[in-house]
């Protein structure tokens, strides 16, 4: 019953062959096909095709289709939501078909259909469908202008029309995520109250921090595409790997990936990059869990670059193939707040559009306006060895010696070699949440220029470092 149903679905999906006037069967000029027989080296512990391997094949096929239309190299910009309806076993054949649905100015949408073929029963069934966006790249500085795509069949015309709406939704995706994140306090409060109403003995809760995974990969030439960039499919496969580990830590079983919520490549990666992959279970529902995963990259001493982010939904199947209930996740708001603050500061510090607002006594004040927020960055240069400066400034117990914002800082307990718990006593802080023309002149100097308080703190910090300087002097820049 299962296979007959799927064969019917595949028959409905495929358009009947269109015979042209010259007697030839029409085929989309951008269409590319790939067929792979599943070997044990492609499979996971269940003898099923690894989703990471499937993502690499899908990305390769779609890229070749995009490049056939563009006539030049193309890179993956994003992959829309993917829902995996069925798995593929060892010995079966996976068939991947990709074709360009519509070309815009320098980007194009490529439709991908994945089906499975059983060589012994001669049955076919659909596995998943995806839409990827590729951007054409030219060696020169001039921007690529893609030639328009003219749809021919009824299905091609339908996909051509819908592609514009899908593109609009992709462009809105960032704004939608911002709106969701702005409501995080409301959602958290509602979620916490719902958990409190449930019986504590119902199921054991798992700390979200216990599912956290961090892994590093070195981008080698074998991971590069024909443009010497890290292959987009390889990055997606690495992300799927760490997400699976995070899901396994929650359920202590082998999870099955069901849905991927949009891969969005935010920056390129090259051979030689160290790719940092992080994943954590965000939440669990009755029979499924969501895992957040991100990829960052760096070379040498440069700051981390955000490469990609995605959300993946996993299920754990019982012996009969049905999703089984999962334990509840217990979030740790303070831990999330700490990680999010550090991550946001790292991303902010790496921006290259800071504007120098003022400089006095080797103390520089930079400003940056972003998302209706004014960000301030202060730097001071002094002749202190960088390693010594780090040791002195990372010792919070001595911070009251130079920072007036720390009245007292007492070590409570060392956690490990790198982490310690301190009790910090700080003076009261006043915030302006509303302004009017009457008070604006009094705070304008603190917003637009270098205030005397900033200057005094950094002069005090400079004197503190010089008084405790050890070794040969080298220039050290201390940003805040």
XYZ file of C-alpha atoms in Angstrom:
480
model
C 0.000 0.000 0.000
C 2.834 2.369 0.887
C 4.756 1.961 -2.359
C 1.665 2.081 -4.597
C 0.630 5.367 -2.981
C 4.060 6.859 -3.552
C 4.200 5.672 -7.169
C 0.917 7.459 -7.768
C 2.281 10.660 -6.240
C 5.347 10.571 -8.476
C 3.154 10.013 -11.527
C 1.072 13.060 -10.624
C 4.194 15.165 -10.150
C 5.745 14.414 -13.541
C 4.364 16.324 -16.473
C 3.586 14.271 -19.588
C 6.220 14.515 -22.305
C 5.700 17.468 -24.618
C 6.461 16.698 -28.276
C 7.720 19.673 -30.269
C 6.921 20.449 -33.914
C 10.078 18.751 -35.166
C 9.142 15.541 -33.344
C 11.669 15.904 -30.519
C 10.580 15.577 -26.888
C 10.932 18.923 -25.094
C 13.435 19.155 -22.255
C 14.183 22.263 -20.209
C 17.621 23.540 -21.337
C 18.662 24.211 -17.726
C 17.620 20.780 -16.428
C 20.322 18.684 -14.777
C 19.955 15.139 -13.445
C 22.055 13.133 -11.020
C 21.585 9.485 -10.063
C 23.537 7.802 -7.287
C 23.289 4.270 -5.946
C 23.491 4.306 -2.159
C 26.605 2.533 -0.890
C 27.492 1.763 2.744
C 29.961 4.689 2.720
C 27.019 7.054 2.081
C 24.886 5.623 4.887
C 24.481 6.192 8.608
C 24.186 3.623 11.397
C 20.692 2.671 10.208
C 21.945 1.850 6.698
C 20.057 4.905 5.436
C 21.440 7.664 3.241
C 23.016 10.387 5.368
C 21.143 13.674 5.013
C 24.468 15.505 4.870
C 25.515 13.483 1.823
C 22.136 14.100 0.196
C 22.502 17.857 0.764
C 25.888 17.811 -0.991
C 24.440 16.034 -4.018
C 21.447 18.383 -4.131
C 23.682 21.464 -3.974
C 25.980 20.134 -6.724
C 23.109 19.369 -9.093
C 21.419 22.725 -8.485
C 24.687 24.631 -8.945
C 25.332 22.952 -12.306
C 21.818 23.865 -13.432
C 22.310 27.500 -12.400
C 25.681 27.705 -14.151
C 24.232 26.208 -17.337
C 21.801 29.140 -17.532
C 24.195 31.850 -16.294
C 27.187 30.740 -18.357
C 29.496 31.658 -15.473
C 30.328 30.423 -11.937
C 27.507 30.570 -9.376
C 27.408 30.328 -5.576
C 24.649 29.172 -3.230
C 22.881 32.068 -1.501
C 20.112 30.179 0.303
C 18.088 26.982 0.348
C 14.423 27.175 1.324
C 12.693 24.896 3.813
C 13.158 21.183 3.107
C 10.797 18.495 4.404
C 12.095 14.936 4.139
C 9.101 12.665 3.578
C 11.015 9.373 3.479
C 14.487 7.969 3.995
C 16.616 6.142 1.405
C 18.246 2.795 2.176
C 21.505 1.203 1.053
C 21.131 -0.413 -2.378
C 18.440 1.990 -3.544
C 19.000 4.759 -6.091
C 18.510 8.461 -5.416
C 17.503 10.558 -8.425
C 17.980 14.327 -8.228
C 16.568 16.696 -10.829
C 17.220 20.444 -10.835
C 16.196 23.234 -13.195
C 16.095 27.031 -13.120
C 12.571 28.297 -12.428
C 13.253 31.999 -12.913
C 16.189 34.361 -13.379
C 16.264 37.800 -11.790
C 19.002 40.441 -12.155
C 22.005 38.502 -10.846
C 20.270 35.704 -8.940
C 18.056 32.814 -9.933
C 15.776 30.277 -8.284
C 16.529 26.618 -8.904
C 13.909 23.965 -8.180
C 15.157 20.604 -6.898
C 13.184 17.355 -6.750
C 14.615 14.259 -5.060
C 13.099 10.822 -5.622
C 14.067 7.290 -4.704
C 14.110 4.232 -6.936
C 14.054 0.619 -5.784
C 15.886 -1.417 -8.416
C 14.325 -4.713 -7.365
C 10.653 -3.694 -7.222
C 10.931 -0.989 -9.931
C 9.035 1.450 -7.694
C 9.681 5.203 -7.364
C 8.657 7.652 -4.641
C 9.289 11.270 -3.743
C 11.771 12.045 -0.948
C 11.825 15.850 -0.813
C 11.573 19.048 -2.801
C 13.576 22.251 -2.367
C 14.111 25.683 -3.878
C 17.609 27.154 -3.859
C 18.804 30.647 -4.750
C 22.086 30.999 -6.632
C 24.013 34.174 -7.421
C 26.125 34.520 -10.548
C 29.732 35.605 -10.015
C 31.992 37.143 -12.624
C 35.758 37.544 -12.377
C 35.647 41.281 -13.106
C 34.194 44.096 -11.013
C 31.118 44.560 -13.198
C 27.887 42.993 -11.996
C 26.472 40.027 -13.871
C 23.188 40.630 -15.690
C 21.450 37.308 -16.251
C 19.535 36.638 -19.426
C 15.782 36.205 -18.876
C 14.309 32.716 -18.694
C 11.318 32.018 -20.944
C 9.012 29.292 -19.563
C 7.641 26.844 -22.115
C 5.342 24.260 -20.502
C 2.368 24.864 -18.223
C 4.318 23.713 -15.137
C 7.280 25.938 -16.024
C 4.969 28.943 -16.357
C 3.432 28.138 -12.982
C 6.828 27.852 -11.268
C 7.962 31.039 -13.034
C 5.042 32.994 -11.554
C 5.315 31.573 -8.037
C 9.107 32.133 -7.962
C 8.602 35.898 -7.670
C 6.418 35.443 -4.579
C 8.909 33.035 -3.022
C 11.670 35.592 -3.609
C 9.607 38.249 -1.846
C 9.138 35.928 1.136
C 12.893 35.258 1.317
C 13.613 38.970 1.464
C 11.064 39.307 4.280
C 12.535 36.373 6.194
C 15.117 38.531 8.016
C 12.478 41.027 9.139
C 10.188 38.222 10.291
C 12.969 36.733 12.413
C 13.654 40.144 13.968
C 9.991 40.486 14.903
C 9.986 37.030 16.471
C 13.114 37.795 18.475
C 11.617 41.063 19.699
C 8.760 39.044 21.244
C 11.106 36.605 22.975
C 10.292 37.921 26.461
C 6.571 37.365 25.961
C 7.098 33.884 24.565
C 9.499 32.925 27.348
C 7.099 34.070 30.060
C 4.232 32.150 28.508
C 6.386 29.054 28.098
C 7.588 29.193 31.692
C 4.066 29.519 33.058
C 2.931 26.592 30.929
C 5.734 24.431 32.287
C 4.891 25.392 35.858
C 1.316 24.185 35.399
C 2.445 20.737 34.337
C 3.176 17.934 36.762
C 6.870 17.743 37.604
C 6.678 13.966 37.780
C 5.286 13.718 34.273
C 8.661 13.617 32.524
C 12.257 14.335 33.342
C 13.519 17.675 32.081
C 16.840 18.039 30.273
C 18.972 21.154 30.610
C 19.392 22.801 27.227
C 23.060 23.405 27.972
C 23.678 19.638 28.029
C 22.729 19.442 24.357
C 25.204 22.111 23.259
C 27.718 20.987 20.613
C 30.741 22.852 19.272
C 32.994 21.379 16.614
C 35.720 22.694 14.316
C 36.491 21.703 10.740
C 39.470 22.715 8.596
C 38.397 23.615 5.055
C 40.772 21.590 2.875
C 41.117 21.585 -0.935
C 38.986 18.415 -0.985
C 36.135 20.495 0.509
C 36.388 23.211 -2.159
C 34.273 23.653 -5.251
C 35.550 24.517 -8.715
C 35.788 28.180 -7.603
C 38.182 27.370 -4.708
C 35.521 28.355 -2.158
C 34.332 25.957 0.512
C 31.570 23.900 -1.080
C 28.174 25.073 0.172
C 26.892 21.516 0.331
C 29.833 20.561 2.546
C 29.035 23.342 5.021
C 25.403 22.215 5.114
C 26.556 18.625 5.731
C 28.780 19.739 8.634
C 25.859 21.675 10.112
C 23.583 18.632 9.843
C 26.220 16.534 11.612
C 26.484 18.737 14.731
C 22.706 19.226 14.813
C 22.243 15.446 14.881
C 24.697 15.152 17.783
C 22.803 17.823 19.748
C 19.502 16.037 19.124
C 21.029 12.704 20.195
C 22.223 14.205 23.483
C 18.663 15.121 24.358
C 16.968 11.807 23.610
C 19.933 9.387 23.993
C 18.788 7.741 20.776
C 19.296 8.073 17.026
C 17.108 10.949 15.732
C 15.655 11.297 12.236
C 15.845 14.669 10.482
C 12.445 15.718 9.161
C 12.646 19.423 8.288
C 15.295 22.069 7.638
C 14.200 25.676 8.020
C 16.100 27.614 5.345
C 19.868 27.615 4.945
C 21.000 31.229 4.453
C 24.627 31.820 3.448
C 25.621 35.176 4.931
C 29.246 35.120 3.802
C 31.768 33.061 1.815
C 34.300 30.566 3.124
C 37.642 29.740 1.529
C 40.137 26.901 1.675
C 42.166 27.260 4.860
C 39.254 28.526 6.935
C 38.668 27.079 10.376
C 34.917 26.510 10.393
C 33.334 26.606 13.865
C 30.020 24.740 14.055
C 27.663 25.197 17.008
C 24.333 23.518 17.726
C 21.880 23.346 20.622
C 18.339 22.055 21.157
C 16.123 25.150 21.340
C 12.897 23.461 22.378
C 11.039 20.165 22.416
C 7.447 19.513 21.526
C 5.371 16.385 21.986
C 7.047 14.266 19.302
C 9.699 16.551 17.822
C 12.511 18.915 18.723
C 14.040 22.022 17.140
C 17.818 22.324 16.923
C 19.499 25.632 16.123
C 22.833 25.437 14.317
C 25.255 28.048 13.003
C 28.560 28.035 11.140
C 31.322 30.618 11.603
C 34.779 30.808 10.036
C 38.117 32.507 10.610
C 41.734 32.471 9.458
C 44.661 33.389 11.658
C 43.798 36.109 14.152
C 40.867 37.609 12.242
C 37.457 37.779 13.980
C 34.808 35.131 13.381
C 32.713 35.528 10.242
C 29.102 34.353 10.289
C 28.702 31.891 7.412
C 25.338 30.202 7.836
C 22.461 29.549 10.232
C 19.560 27.112 10.164
C 16.921 25.421 12.299
C 16.342 21.673 12.020
C 13.440 19.573 13.279
C 14.162 16.011 14.433
C 12.000 13.074 15.444
C 12.851 9.854 17.252
C 11.074 6.833 15.802
C 10.032 3.745 17.733
C 10.242 0.165 16.450
C 7.068 0.655 14.412
C 8.377 3.822 12.774
C 6.151 6.217 14.710
C 7.472 9.378 16.460
C 7.866 8.771 20.164
C 7.396 11.359 22.971
C 10.452 13.405 23.921
C 11.639 14.798 27.267
C 11.019 18.470 27.927
C 13.833 20.982 27.602
C 14.624 23.355 30.444
C 16.131 26.608 29.172
C 18.712 28.592 31.103
C 17.894 32.265 30.426
C 21.007 33.643 32.141
C 23.295 31.401 30.112
C 21.539 32.357 26.882
C 21.745 36.035 27.778
C 25.476 35.761 28.424
C 26.192 33.919 25.167
C 23.962 36.247 23.149
C 25.596 39.363 24.604
C 29.117 38.117 23.881
C 28.120 36.998 20.384
C 26.461 40.341 19.621
C 29.529 42.263 20.822
C 31.850 40.102 18.699
C 29.753 40.689 15.593
C 29.526 44.413 16.354
C 33.268 44.820 16.930
C 34.028 43.111 13.603
C 32.081 45.700 11.572
C 34.227 47.857 9.293
C 31.918 50.881 9.098
C 32.706 52.460 12.479
C 33.035 56.256 12.288
C 35.728 58.037 14.307
C 33.863 60.633 16.360
C 36.605 61.996 18.598
C 40.198 61.379 19.666
C 41.976 62.754 22.721
C 45.118 61.659 24.590
C 45.425 58.426 22.516
C 41.809 57.562 23.345
C 39.519 57.178 20.307
C 35.735 57.150 20.307
C 33.918 55.485 17.405
C 30.172 55.477 16.723
C 27.947 53.270 14.597
C 24.230 53.672 13.904
C 22.488 50.386 13.177
C 18.872 49.216 13.445
C 17.844 52.525 15.067
C 20.506 52.064 17.773
C 23.610 54.138 18.451
C 26.631 51.966 19.295
C 29.774 53.349 20.917
C 33.266 51.847 20.719
C 36.222 53.241 22.661
C 39.864 52.297 22.013
C 43.070 53.231 23.749
C 46.645 52.477 22.660
C 49.530 52.028 25.089
C 53.010 50.498 25.182
C 52.249 47.251 26.999
C 52.837 43.657 25.852
C 49.554 42.250 24.553
C 49.759 39.077 26.640
C 50.464 41.065 29.800
C 47.626 43.495 29.035
C 45.200 40.599 28.647
C 46.227 39.044 31.970
C 45.883 42.347 33.814
C 42.535 43.329 32.320
C 41.010 39.844 32.634
C 41.662 39.824 36.401
C 38.355 41.209 37.669
C 39.580 41.328 41.262
C 41.891 44.220 40.274
C 39.420 46.099 38.093
C 38.363 48.526 40.881
C 41.945 49.874 40.745
C 41.207 51.627 37.453
C 37.455 51.362 36.664
C 35.092 53.541 38.732
C 32.147 51.406 37.603
C 33.478 48.592 39.818
C 33.404 49.498 43.494
C 34.232 45.999 44.698
C 34.956 42.703 42.948
C 35.411 39.598 45.082
C 36.215 36.079 43.882
C 33.534 33.646 45.067
C 34.590 30.375 43.470
C 36.870 29.237 40.608
C 34.955 26.999 38.182
C 37.914 25.830 36.087
C 41.168 27.221 34.698
C 39.388 29.813 32.562
C 36.112 30.560 34.361
C 35.465 32.048 37.803
C 32.455 33.368 39.707
C 32.768 36.904 41.136
C 30.589 39.070 43.338
C 30.607 42.570 41.826
C 29.427 45.698 43.639
C 28.741 48.598 41.263
C 27.397 52.130 41.746
C 23.855 52.982 40.729
C 23.330 53.706 37.034
C 20.783 56.102 35.542
C 19.302 55.571 32.092
C 17.518 58.042 29.844
C 14.542 56.284 28.274
C 12.880 59.497 27.106
C 14.399 62.753 25.946
C 13.127 66.212 25.113
C 14.772 69.355 23.746
C 15.385 70.603 27.282
C 17.682 67.778 28.388
C 19.244 66.926 25.024
C 22.065 69.551 25.204
C 23.268 68.087 28.509
C 23.720 64.573 27.140
C 24.746 65.434 23.575
C 28.438 65.544 24.439
C 28.297 62.038 25.881
C 26.551 60.724 22.756
C 28.445 62.509 20.005
C 31.835 63.199 21.558
C 34.359 61.980 24.089
C 33.163 62.745 27.600
C 35.535 63.463 30.459
C 34.396 60.287 32.239
C 35.395 58.073 29.317
C 38.706 59.848 29.066
C 39.467 59.560 32.782
C 38.661 55.837 32.823
C 40.980 55.106 29.939
C 43.749 57.274 31.284
C 43.410 55.401 34.566
C 43.486 52.085 32.679
C 46.573 53.185 30.773
C 48.375 54.174 33.969
C 47.363 50.877 35.597
C 48.827 48.857 32.720
C 52.031 50.894 32.582
C 52.581 50.554 36.326
C 52.227 46.775 36.040
C 54.036 46.375 32.737
C 56.423 43.442 32.402
C 58.623 42.503 29.445
C 59.438 44.315 26.213
C 56.904 46.907 25.118
C 54.697 46.277 22.093
C 51.636 48.145 20.974
C 48.411 46.783 22.440
C 44.969 48.044 21.478
C 42.312 47.688 24.154
C 38.761 48.050 22.767
C 35.612 48.361 24.879
